Amino acid sequence: MTGGGLLVAGTTSDAGKSVVTAGICRWLVRQGVKVAPFKAQNMSLNSFVTRGGAEIGRAQAMQAQACRVEPTALMNPVLLKPGGEQSSQVVLMGKPVGELSARGYHGGRQERLLGTVLDCLAELRGTYDAVICEGAGSPAEINLRRTDIVNMGIARNAGLPVLVVGDIDRGGVFASFFGTVALLSREDQELVAGFLVNKFRGDVSLLEPGLDMLHGLTGRRTYGVLPFRHGLGIDEEDGLRVSLRGTVRESVVSPPVGEDVLRVAVCALPLMSNFTDVDALAAEPGVVVRFVDRPEELADADLVVIPGTRGTVRALEWLRERGLAEALTRRAAEQRPILGICGGFQVLGAHIEDDVESRAGQVDGLGILPVRVRFAREKTLTRPTGEALGEPVEGYEIHHGVAEIDGGEPFLDGCRVGQTWGTHWHGSLESDGFRRAFLREVAGAAGRRFVPAPDTSFAALREEQLDRLGDLIEQHADTGALWRLIESGVPQGLPFIPPGAPA
């Protein structure tokens, strides 16, 4: 028997599809429904490694957590990782299969992946009671409809009802809803069940006449109006949001345990990846995290983090162009704390040999750590565990660079020299005991009377946030009507809205 399904589409990118999908997943699992997330194709530099060694989008890993299931490659069979303006690495079923230009991908490769995508969805629907799918961008991208495998292409082939999410905080939501439907073909329109308004501020009764008129114009109802809430964009596909910090700020925030706060500056590298690594720092009371791109912004930082990047050599050039390289070198000499993660670890080394990512060949690094990096064609995708600073640590690795370490103190799989630390491990700061020990080291080196809170649990904060998403759906959506959509499919007899898709 095939489980129920729903596709959550959006009028635009960043309309809230990821968080709405996670919220529906968490609401369903609290009702005892066995549910899984799915996104056929994701474009993101924020990725995660499953226990099976597959690379998928972090948004789908977060949604799997909302479902209380282990993430797998089935949940995100195609991941595109931009490497510049014109090309992306294609990750298929968790493994990289090559680089393609946008024209090459949409010119035929994408369409050929439809069978794989449908097989993954069918396998999930055969295993779970319900699969909540997330679309990408807008379903009305008429220039890409022929090769679409993530919006109406998959909805049509899998017979999924479609719920369209619109961000009313941006304005123009009624026009966006109407225009989205009106630009779809008759066959696609038959699958669009209705709408969900996201990020509404104010009195819902003032919105209701517009929703009634929208229903009259389209024959489609609105399944809920979700109020605006800060800090709900967890594990976003791209952006510079320290997501969990928004949640902490909305809660009753305990003051710093010590007398001082700790200031963390994160270098906003080009093609920055997995910037979610610093969420765990931002969740600590008394830790202030900001993204920076000028050397003067490092002056008052107690810790500088150089995060991951899909372009290590480009990041080095950027650091040098902006004067940040010189500031980092001076900072290291002054024994002021620096943490490099993955690509950030690689730029701190003495030498890089890259014939894979940038094809730049031999490149000098910043020379702060005794490390030589050689880029291998095969990507490292692992979930390591270990110990550092006397505490257990878990993480995940996603990189082509292989580090040869010649000195320093061991630190996870990397090294430490003075107050400069480097590792390939993403996610290590989510290990609470290790994070506290690391922050104590940083505070001591920085001369700050900062004391980590003894009871901050990153996992518990994440669970609270996922429950808040589930609460939003439960309290502000017509959950009975949503379940009927998931279980029984789209209502019959929905009207066609002209003009429809262009020929």
Short mmCIF file of C-alpha atoms in Angstrom, two decimals:
data_model
loop_
_atom_site.label_atom_id
_atom_site.label_comp_id
_atom_site.label_asym_id
_atom_site.label_seq_id
_atom_site.Cartn_x
_atom_site.Cartn_y
_atom_site.Cartn_z
CA MET A 1 0.00 0.00 0.00
CA THR A 2 1.28 3.48 -0.92
CA GLY A 3 1.40 6.05 1.87
CA GLY A 4 -0.16 9.48 1.60
CA GLY A 5 1.71 12.47 0.29
CA LEU A 6 1.77 16.24 -0.08
CA LEU A 7 3.98 18.68 -1.99
CA VAL A 8 4.67 21.98 -0.21
CA ALA A 9 5.45 24.50 -2.96
CA GLY A 10 6.06 28.23 -2.63
CA THR A 11 5.30 31.40 -4.54
CA THR A 12 9.01 32.30 -4.27
CA SER A 13 12.27 31.05 -2.85
CA ASP A 14 12.42 31.63 0.92
CA ALA A 15 8.61 31.69 1.21
CA GLY A 16 8.94 29.25 4.11
CA LYS A 17 8.66 25.88 2.38
CA SER A 18 11.38 24.22 4.48
CA VAL A 19 9.98 25.27 7.85
CA VAL A 20 6.36 24.59 6.84
CA THR A 21 7.40 21.11 5.68
CA ALA A 22 9.21 20.55 8.99
CA GLY A 23 6.22 21.87 10.93
CA ILE A 24 3.79 19.53 9.14
CA CYS A 25 6.20 16.64 9.74
CA ARG A 26 6.47 17.38 13.47
CA TRP A 27 2.68 17.83 13.80
CA LEU A 28 2.08 14.48 12.06
CA VAL A 29 4.60 12.51 14.10
CA ARG A 30 3.01 13.85 17.29
CA GLN A 31 -0.27 12.37 16.03
CA GLY A 32 1.39 8.96 15.75
CA VAL A 33 1.84 9.11 11.97
CA LYS A 34 4.97 7.48 10.54
CA VAL A 35 6.20 10.28 8.28
CA ALA A 36 9.27 11.12 6.17
CA PRO A 37 10.45 14.28 4.34
CA PHE A 38 11.46 14.42 0.68
CA LYS A 39 13.00 16.98 -1.64
CA ALA A 40 13.75 15.69 -5.11
CA GLN A 41 16.37 18.31 -5.92
CA ASN A 42 18.01 20.76 -3.55
CA MET A 43 20.43 23.57 -4.38
CA SER A 44 22.41 24.40 -1.28
CA LEU A 45 25.89 24.70 0.20
CA ASN A 46 24.49 23.62 3.56
CA SER A 47 24.76 19.84 3.57
CA PHE A 48 24.92 16.92 5.97
CA VAL A 49 26.30 13.36 5.98
CA THR A 50 23.97 10.48 6.78
CA ARG A 51 25.10 7.47 8.79
CA GLY A 52 25.30 5.63 5.49
CA GLY A 53 27.88 8.13 4.21
CA ALA A 54 25.55 10.02 1.84
CA GLU A 55 25.58 13.80 1.42
CA ILE A 56 22.15 15.46 1.51
CA GLY A 57 20.81 18.96 2.16
CA ARG A 58 20.80 20.01 5.81
CA ALA A 59 17.20 21.13 5.45
CA GLN A 60 16.18 17.53 4.75
CA ALA A 61 18.29 16.28 7.68
CA MET A 62 16.46 18.80 9.88
CA GLN A 63 13.09 17.67 8.50
CA ALA A 64 14.03 14.05 9.21
CA GLN A 65 14.70 15.09 12.79
CA ALA A 66 11.26 16.70 12.83
CA CYS A 67 9.92 13.27 11.78
CA ARG A 68 12.08 11.55 14.43
CA VAL A 69 13.67 9.31 11.78
CA GLU A 70 17.22 8.84 10.58
CA PRO A 71 17.96 10.85 7.39
CA THR A 72 18.86 8.89 4.24
CA ALA A 73 19.82 9.66 0.64
CA LEU A 74 16.26 8.73 -0.42
CA MET A 75 15.05 11.96 1.18
CA ASN A 76 17.17 14.17 -1.10
CA PRO A 77 18.32 12.19 -4.15
CA VAL A 78 19.69 15.21 -6.06
CA LEU A 79 21.79 17.92 -4.38
CA LEU A 80 23.35 20.76 -6.37
CA LYS A 81 26.29 22.56 -4.73
CA PRO A 82 27.11 25.83 -6.52
CA GLY A 83 30.78 26.36 -7.29
CA GLY A 84 30.34 29.76 -8.93
CA GLU A 85 27.87 31.73 -11.00
CA GLN A 86 27.65 29.18 -13.82
CA SER A 87 28.24 25.66 -12.46
CA SER A 88 27.38 23.29 -9.64
CA GLN A 89 28.61 19.97 -8.34
CA VAL A 90 25.89 17.37 -8.84
CA VAL A 91 25.47 14.99 -5.90
CA LEU A 92 23.30 11.99 -6.83
CA MET A 93 22.08 9.60 -4.14
CA GLY A 94 24.58 11.12 -1.75
CA LYS A 95 27.69 10.88 -3.96
CA PRO A 96 29.22 13.52 -6.28
CA VAL A 97 28.95 12.58 -9.97
CA GLY A 98 30.47 15.65 -11.62
CA GLU A 99 30.22 19.37 -12.31
CA LEU A 100 27.61 20.78 -14.68
CA SER A 101 26.72 24.22 -15.96
CA ALA A 102 23.15 25.39 -15.42
CA ARG A 103 22.59 25.09 -19.18
CA GLY A 104 23.95 21.56 -19.23
CA TYR A 105 21.85 20.49 -16.26
CA HIS A 106 18.57 21.96 -17.49
CA GLY A 107 19.44 21.01 -21.07
CA GLY A 108 18.80 17.33 -20.48
CA ARG A 109 20.57 15.91 -17.41
CA GLN A 110 17.86 17.02 -15.01
CA GLU A 111 15.08 15.39 -17.03
CA ARG A 112 16.97 12.08 -17.07
CA LEU A 113 17.02 12.06 -13.26
CA LEU A 114 13.21 11.99 -13.00
CA GLY A 115 13.12 8.17 -12.88
CA THR A 116 15.59 8.07 -9.98
CA VAL A 117 13.66 10.73 -8.10
CA LEU A 118 10.32 8.95 -8.57
CA ASP A 119 11.83 5.63 -7.48
CA CYS A 120 13.09 7.24 -4.25
CA LEU A 121 9.71 8.80 -3.54
CA ALA A 122 7.91 5.52 -4.25
CA GLU A 123 10.23 3.67 -1.87
CA LEU A 124 9.53 6.19 0.89
CA ARG A 125 5.78 6.05 0.27
CA GLY A 126 5.94 2.28 0.49
CA THR A 127 7.62 2.52 3.89
CA TYR A 128 5.90 5.46 5.60
CA ASP A 129 2.28 6.43 6.27
CA ALA A 130 2.94 9.85 4.73
CA VAL A 131 5.71 11.64 2.84
CA ILE A 132 5.80 15.44 2.97
CA CYS A 133 7.65 16.76 -0.07
CA GLU A 134 9.23 20.18 -0.43
CA GLY A 135 9.36 22.00 -3.75
CA ALA A 136 12.03 24.46 -4.90
CA GLY A 137 11.71 28.08 -5.95
CA SER A 138 8.29 28.51 -7.57
CA PRO A 139 6.22 25.90 -9.42
CA ALA A 140 5.40 28.58 -12.01
CA GLU A 141 8.93 28.92 -13.42
CA ILE A 142 7.58 28.50 -16.94
CA ASN A 143 11.03 28.55 -18.55
CA LEU A 144 12.01 25.40 -16.62
CA ARG A 145 8.75 23.44 -16.58
CA ARG A 146 9.73 21.00 -19.33
CA THR A 147 12.61 19.59 -17.27
CA ASP A 148 11.13 20.12 -13.80
CA ILE A 149 11.64 17.23 -11.37
CA VAL A 150 11.06 19.00 -8.07
CA ASN A 151 7.77 20.92 -8.34
CA MET A 152 4.87 20.13 -10.68
CA GLY A 153 6.93 17.57 -12.56
CA ILE A 154 7.06 15.28 -9.56
CA ALA A 155 3.55 16.22 -8.38
CA ARG A 156 2.12 15.20 -11.76
CA ASN A 157 4.06 11.95 -11.98
CA ALA A 158 3.39 10.92 -8.39
CA GLY A 159 -0.16 12.26 -8.15
CA LEU A 160 0.61 14.56 -5.23
CA PRO A 161 -1.71 17.33 -4.01
CA VAL A 162 0.09 20.68 -3.86
CA LEU A 163 -0.10 23.30 -1.12
CA VAL A 164 1.32 26.70 -2.15
CA VAL A 165 3.00 28.75 0.61
CA GLY A 166 3.24 32.53 0.33
CA ASP A 167 5.23 34.96 2.50
CA ILE A 168 2.78 37.78 3.24
CA ASP A 169 5.49 39.76 5.06
CA ARG A 170 7.00 40.54 1.65
CA GLY A 171 3.72 41.92 0.33
CA GLY A 172 1.83 40.97 -2.81
CA VAL A 173 0.78 37.56 -1.53
CA PHE A 174 -2.67 37.55 -3.21
CA ALA A 175 -1.20 38.38 -6.60
CA SER A 176 1.50 35.74 -6.04
CA PHE A 177 -1.04 33.05 -5.20
CA PHE A 178 -3.30 33.89 -8.13
CA GLY A 179 -0.42 34.30 -10.59
CA THR A 180 1.18 31.04 -9.55
CA VAL A 181 -1.98 29.08 -10.34
CA ALA A 182 -2.78 31.03 -13.50
CA LEU A 183 0.65 30.31 -15.03
CA LEU A 184 0.26 26.53 -14.69
CA SER A 185 -1.15 24.21 -17.32
CA ARG A 186 -4.62 22.76 -16.83
CA GLU A 187 -3.13 19.40 -15.79
CA ASP A 188 -0.86 21.05 -13.22
CA GLN A 189 -3.63 23.30 -11.89
CA GLU A 190 -5.73 20.22 -11.14
CA LEU A 191 -3.18 19.27 -8.45
CA VAL A 192 -3.02 22.66 -6.69
CA ALA A 193 -5.35 22.20 -3.73
CA GLY A 194 -4.92 25.60 -2.10
CA PHE A 195 -2.77 28.02 -0.17
CA LEU A 196 -1.02 28.62 3.15
CA VAL A 197 -0.20 32.16 4.26
CA ASN A 198 3.12 32.46 6.10
CA LYS A 199 4.57 35.21 8.35
CA PHE A 200 1.35 37.18 8.97
CA ARG A 201 1.46 40.09 11.44
CA GLY A 202 -1.71 41.50 12.89
CA ASP A 203 -5.40 40.67 13.10
CA VAL A 204 -6.38 37.69 10.94
CA SER A 205 -9.95 38.99 10.66
CA LEU A 206 -8.61 41.84 8.50
CA LEU A 207 -7.11 39.28 6.13
CA GLU A 208 -10.18 37.06 5.82
CA PRO A 209 -12.07 39.14 3.19
CA GLY A 210 -9.04 38.83 0.90
CA LEU A 211 -8.88 35.08 1.45
CA ASP A 212 -12.58 34.82 0.59
CA MET A 213 -12.01 36.79 -2.61
CA LEU A 214 -9.03 34.59 -3.48
CA HIS A 215 -11.23 31.54 -3.03
CA GLY A 216 -13.82 33.09 -5.32
CA LEU A 217 -11.21 33.84 -7.97
CA THR A 218 -9.42 30.49 -7.89
CA GLY A 219 -11.89 28.03 -6.39
CA ARG A 220 -9.17 27.09 -3.90
CA ARG A 221 -9.24 27.53 -0.15
CA THR A 222 -6.55 28.72 2.25
CA TYR A 223 -5.49 25.98 4.66
CA GLY A 224 -4.06 28.26 7.31
CA VAL A 225 -2.51 31.61 8.25
CA LEU A 226 0.75 31.20 10.16
CA PRO A 227 1.77 34.16 12.32
CA PHE A 228 5.18 35.80 12.02
CA ARG A 229 7.72 34.27 14.40
CA HIS A 230 11.40 35.18 14.74
CA GLY A 231 14.11 32.56 14.61
CA LEU A 232 12.29 29.73 12.86
CA GLY A 233 14.61 29.42 9.83
CA ILE A 234 16.63 26.48 11.11
CA ASP A 235 19.19 24.83 8.81
CA GLU A 236 18.28 27.05 5.90
CA GLU A 237 19.47 26.27 2.41
CA ASP A 238 21.44 29.50 2.09
CA GLY A 239 21.65 32.81 3.91
CA LEU A 240 23.48 34.42 6.82
CA ARG A 241 21.10 33.67 9.64
CA VAL A 242 22.25 32.32 12.97
CA SER A 243 19.00 30.49 13.32
CA LEU A 244 18.87 29.15 16.84
CA ARG A 245 19.91 32.53 18.24
CA GLY A 246 16.55 33.91 17.20
CA THR A 247 14.85 31.27 19.31
CA VAL A 248 17.02 31.97 22.31
CA ARG A 249 16.32 35.69 22.06
CA GLU A 250 12.56 35.08 22.03
CA SER A 251 12.82 32.92 25.17
CA VAL A 252 13.64 34.10 28.66
CA VAL A 253 17.37 34.49 28.13
CA SER A 254 19.59 33.89 31.10
CA PRO A 255 22.31 36.50 31.53
CA PRO A 256 25.93 35.39 31.04
CA VAL A 257 27.09 33.14 33.84
CA GLY A 258 30.37 35.04 34.06
CA GLU A 259 30.95 38.78 34.08
CA ASP A 260 31.76 39.13 30.36
CA VAL A 261 30.23 38.22 27.05
CA LEU A 262 32.27 36.45 24.37
CA ARG A 263 32.37 38.00 20.89
CA VAL A 264 32.66 35.69 17.88
CA ALA A 265 33.38 37.00 14.37
CA VAL A 266 32.66 34.64 11.45
CA CYS A 267 34.41 35.45 8.17
CA ALA A 268 31.69 35.61 5.49
CA LEU A 269 33.68 33.72 2.84
CA PRO A 270 32.47 33.44 -0.76
CA LEU A 271 30.65 30.14 -1.40
CA MET A 272 30.40 29.72 2.37
CA SER A 273 29.12 26.27 3.32
CA ASN A 274 27.71 24.85 6.53
CA PHE A 275 27.68 28.19 8.33
CA THR A 276 25.23 26.40 10.64
CA ASP A 277 28.36 25.21 12.49
CA VAL A 278 28.23 28.43 14.51
CA ASP A 279 24.59 28.00 15.57
CA ALA A 280 25.74 26.04 18.59
CA LEU A 281 27.96 28.96 19.66
CA ALA A 282 25.12 31.41 19.15
CA ALA A 283 22.86 29.30 21.35
CA GLU A 284 25.12 29.87 24.35
CA PRO A 285 24.02 32.64 26.75
CA GLY A 286 26.60 35.42 26.63
CA VAL A 287 28.05 34.49 23.21
CA VAL A 288 27.52 37.13 20.50
CA VAL A 289 27.99 35.90 16.91
CA ARG A 290 28.27 38.13 13.86
CA PHE A 291 29.38 37.68 10.25
CA VAL A 292 32.17 40.01 9.09
CA ASP A 293 33.99 40.91 5.88
CA ARG A 294 36.44 43.66 6.94
CA PRO A 295 39.70 43.38 8.93
CA GLU A 296 38.69 46.08 11.42
CA GLU A 297 35.74 43.91 12.46
CA LEU A 298 38.17 41.34 13.87
CA ALA A 299 39.72 43.82 16.30
CA ASP A 300 37.31 43.30 19.22
CA ALA A 301 36.54 39.63 18.51
CA ASP A 302 37.49 37.11 21.17
CA LEU A 303 37.24 34.29 18.61
CA VAL A 304 37.42 34.38 14.82
CA VAL A 305 35.82 31.47 12.95
CA ILE A 306 36.77 30.72 9.34
CA PRO A 307 33.92 28.47 8.17
CA GLY A 308 33.64 25.94 5.36
CA THR A 309 33.54 26.94 1.71
CA ARG A 310 33.01 25.30 -1.68
CA GLY A 311 35.89 27.41 -3.00
CA THR A 312 38.97 27.17 -0.79
CA VAL A 313 41.33 28.89 -3.25
CA ARG A 314 38.76 31.59 -3.99
CA ALA A 315 38.34 32.11 -0.23
CA LEU A 316 42.10 32.60 0.12
CA GLU A 317 42.05 35.22 -2.64
CA TRP A 318 39.11 36.95 -0.96
CA LEU A 319 40.84 37.01 2.43
CA ARG A 320 43.91 38.58 0.83
CA GLU A 321 41.97 41.07 -1.28
CA ARG A 322 40.14 42.37 1.78
CA GLY A 323 43.12 42.56 4.12
CA LEU A 324 41.65 39.80 6.30
CA ALA A 325 44.57 37.45 5.60
CA GLU A 326 47.06 39.90 7.10
CA ALA A 327 44.77 40.50 10.08
CA LEU A 328 44.44 36.74 10.70
CA THR A 329 48.21 36.22 10.47
CA ARG A 330 48.80 39.05 12.94
CA ARG A 331 46.08 37.67 15.23
CA ALA A 332 47.67 34.21 15.25
CA ALA A 333 51.08 35.70 16.11
CA GLU A 334 49.45 37.54 19.02
CA GLN A 335 48.01 34.23 20.31
CA ARG A 336 44.42 35.37 19.86
CA PRO A 337 41.93 32.53 19.17
CA ILE A 338 41.10 31.41 15.61
CA LEU A 339 39.07 28.34 14.61
CA GLY A 340 39.14 27.06 11.03
CA ILE A 341 36.53 24.48 9.99
CA CYS A 342 36.91 22.39 6.81
CA GLY A 343 37.74 24.92 4.04
CA GLY A 344 38.59 27.38 6.82
CA PHE A 345 41.08 24.84 8.19
CA GLN A 346 42.60 24.39 4.72
CA VAL A 347 43.26 28.12 4.16
CA LEU A 348 45.18 28.25 7.46
CA GLY A 349 47.69 25.70 6.14
CA ALA A 350 51.03 26.31 4.46
CA HIS A 351 50.28 24.94 1.02
CA ILE A 352 47.36 23.81 -1.17
CA GLU A 353 47.50 21.64 -4.27
CA ASP A 354 44.16 21.91 -6.05
CA ASP A 355 43.60 20.28 -9.43
CA VAL A 356 39.99 19.37 -8.58
CA GLU A 357 37.92 22.23 -7.14
CA SER A 358 39.49 25.40 -8.56
CA ARG A 359 42.11 23.67 -10.76
CA ALA A 360 44.53 26.39 -9.60
CA GLY A 361 47.34 23.92 -8.98
CA GLN A 362 49.94 24.96 -6.37
CA VAL A 363 48.77 27.74 -4.05
CA ASP A 364 50.28 29.15 -0.86
CA GLY A 365 47.99 29.14 2.18
CA LEU A 366 48.18 31.56 5.10
CA GLY A 367 50.95 29.49 6.69
CA ILE A 368 49.52 29.66 10.21
CA LEU A 369 49.18 25.87 10.67
CA PRO A 370 51.79 23.24 9.61
CA VAL A 371 49.46 21.61 7.10
CA ARG A 372 49.69 20.76 3.40
CA VAL A 373 46.42 20.08 1.60
CA ARG A 374 46.01 18.06 -1.59
CA PHE A 375 42.61 17.94 -3.26
CA ALA A 376 41.52 14.39 -4.11
CA ARG A 377 38.92 13.60 -6.75
CA GLU A 378 37.00 11.39 -4.35
CA LYS A 379 35.09 13.30 -1.70
CA THR A 380 35.45 12.36 1.98
CA LEU A 381 31.99 11.79 3.48
CA THR A 382 32.14 10.41 7.03
CA ARG A 383 30.59 10.70 10.49
CA PRO A 384 33.62 10.60 12.83
CA THR A 385 33.59 10.44 16.61
CA GLY A 386 36.43 11.17 18.97
CA GLU A 387 37.62 13.17 21.94
CA ALA A 388 39.08 16.65 22.39
CA LEU A 389 39.78 18.74 25.46
CA GLY A 390 38.80 15.72 27.54
CA GLU A 391 35.27 15.60 26.11
CA PRO A 392 33.55 13.28 23.60
CA VAL A 393 32.90 14.85 20.19
CA GLU A 394 30.80 13.88 17.15
CA GLY A 395 30.93 15.52 13.74
CA TYR A 396 30.71 14.96 10.02
CA GLU A 397 33.18 15.52 7.17
CA ILE A 398 32.46 16.77 3.62
CA HIS A 399 35.62 17.67 1.70
CA HIS A 400 37.91 16.89 -1.23
CA GLY A 401 41.01 18.26 0.53
CA VAL A 402 43.31 15.72 2.20
CA ALA A 403 45.43 17.23 4.98
CA GLU A 404 49.03 16.23 5.65
CA ILE A 405 49.87 17.52 9.12
CA ASP A 406 53.50 18.13 10.09
CA GLY A 407 53.47 19.48 13.64
CA GLY A 408 51.28 21.16 16.18
CA GLU A 409 49.06 19.43 18.74
CA PRO A 410 46.42 16.98 17.49
CA PHE A 411 42.90 18.46 17.42
CA LEU A 412 40.14 16.16 16.17
CA ASP A 413 41.54 15.19 12.74
CA GLY A 414 43.41 18.50 12.43
CA CYS A 415 45.84 20.36 14.63
CA ARG A 416 46.37 23.24 16.98
CA VAL A 417 49.24 25.70 17.18
CA GLY A 418 49.04 28.18 20.02
CA GLN A 419 45.53 29.59 19.91
CA THR A 420 44.83 28.64 16.27
CA TRP A 421 42.74 25.50 15.83
CA GLY A 422 41.87 23.67 12.61
CA THR A 423 39.66 20.67 11.83
CA HIS A 424 37.68 19.16 8.96
CA TRP A 425 34.85 18.23 11.36
CA HIS A 426 31.59 20.06 10.87
CA GLY A 427 29.10 19.94 13.75
CA SER A 428 31.67 19.38 16.49
CA LEU A 429 30.41 22.39 18.46
CA GLU A 430 27.02 20.70 18.83
CA SER A 431 28.68 18.36 21.38
CA ASP A 432 27.80 20.24 24.56
CA GLY A 433 30.70 19.21 26.80
CA PHE A 434 33.30 19.87 24.11
CA ARG A 435 31.73 23.25 23.22
CA ARG A 436 31.89 24.37 26.86
CA ALA A 437 35.51 23.23 27.21
CA PHE A 438 36.46 25.01 23.98
CA LEU A 439 34.74 28.25 25.07
CA ARG A 440 36.58 28.13 28.40
CA GLU A 441 39.88 27.90 26.49
CA VAL A 442 38.88 30.81 24.25
CA ALA A 443 37.77 32.95 27.19
CA GLY A 444 41.06 32.29 29.03
CA ALA A 445 43.15 33.19 25.96
CA ALA A 446 41.05 36.30 25.32
CA GLY A 447 41.24 37.44 28.93
CA ARG A 448 37.45 37.43 29.26
CA ARG A 449 35.64 36.56 32.47
CA PHE A 450 33.17 34.49 30.48
CA VAL A 451 31.82 31.24 31.88
CA PRO A 452 29.80 28.83 29.69
CA ALA A 453 26.35 28.01 31.02
CA PRO A 454 26.50 24.54 32.59
CA ASP A 455 23.19 23.29 31.19
CA THR A 456 22.84 24.52 27.58
CA SER A 457 21.76 21.56 25.46
CA PHE A 458 21.95 22.22 21.74
CA ALA A 459 19.92 19.10 20.96
CA ALA A 460 17.19 20.18 23.39
CA LEU A 461 17.05 23.69 21.88
CA ARG A 462 16.67 22.18 18.42
CA GLU A 463 13.87 19.90 19.62
CA GLU A 464 12.11 22.87 21.21
CA GLN A 465 12.35 24.74 17.94
CA LEU A 466 10.94 21.84 15.94
CA ASP A 467 8.08 21.61 18.43
CA ARG A 468 7.42 25.31 17.90
CA LEU A 469 7.07 24.61 14.18
CA GLY A 470 4.67 21.77 14.93
CA ASP A 471 2.70 24.08 17.24
CA LEU A 472 2.35 26.65 14.45
CA ILE A 473 0.72 24.07 12.18
CA GLU A 474 -1.44 22.60 14.92
CA GLN A 475 -2.70 25.97 16.16
CA HIS A 476 -2.98 27.99 12.93
CA ALA A 477 -3.70 25.53 10.10
CA ASP A 478 -6.82 23.49 9.36
CA THR A 479 -5.15 20.21 10.30
CA GLY A 480 -8.25 18.12 9.53
CA ALA A 481 -8.33 19.45 5.97
CA LEU A 482 -4.54 19.01 5.67
CA TRP A 483 -4.78 15.37 6.68
CA ARG A 484 -7.55 14.75 4.14
CA LEU A 485 -5.25 16.18 1.45
CA ILE A 486 -2.37 13.94 2.54
CA GLU A 487 -4.51 10.82 2.84
CA SER A 488 -6.99 11.24 -0.02
CA GLY A 489 -5.37 13.62 -2.49
CA VAL A 490 -6.55 16.82 -4.13
CA PRO A 491 -10.29 17.66 -4.17
CA GLN A 492 -11.98 16.98 -7.51
CA GLY A 493 -13.51 19.65 -9.72
CA LEU A 494 -11.10 22.52 -9.06
CA PRO A 495 -11.59 25.18 -11.75
CA PHE A 496 -9.06 26.12 -14.43
CA ILE A 497 -7.71 29.67 -14.09
CA PRO A 498 -6.74 31.25 -17.42
CA PRO A 499 -4.46 31.86 -19.17
CA GLY A 500 -2.58 28.74 -18.06
CA ALA A 501 0.96 27.89 -19.08
CA PRO A 502 2.23 29.34 -22.37
CA ALA A 503 2.48 26.87 -25.23
#
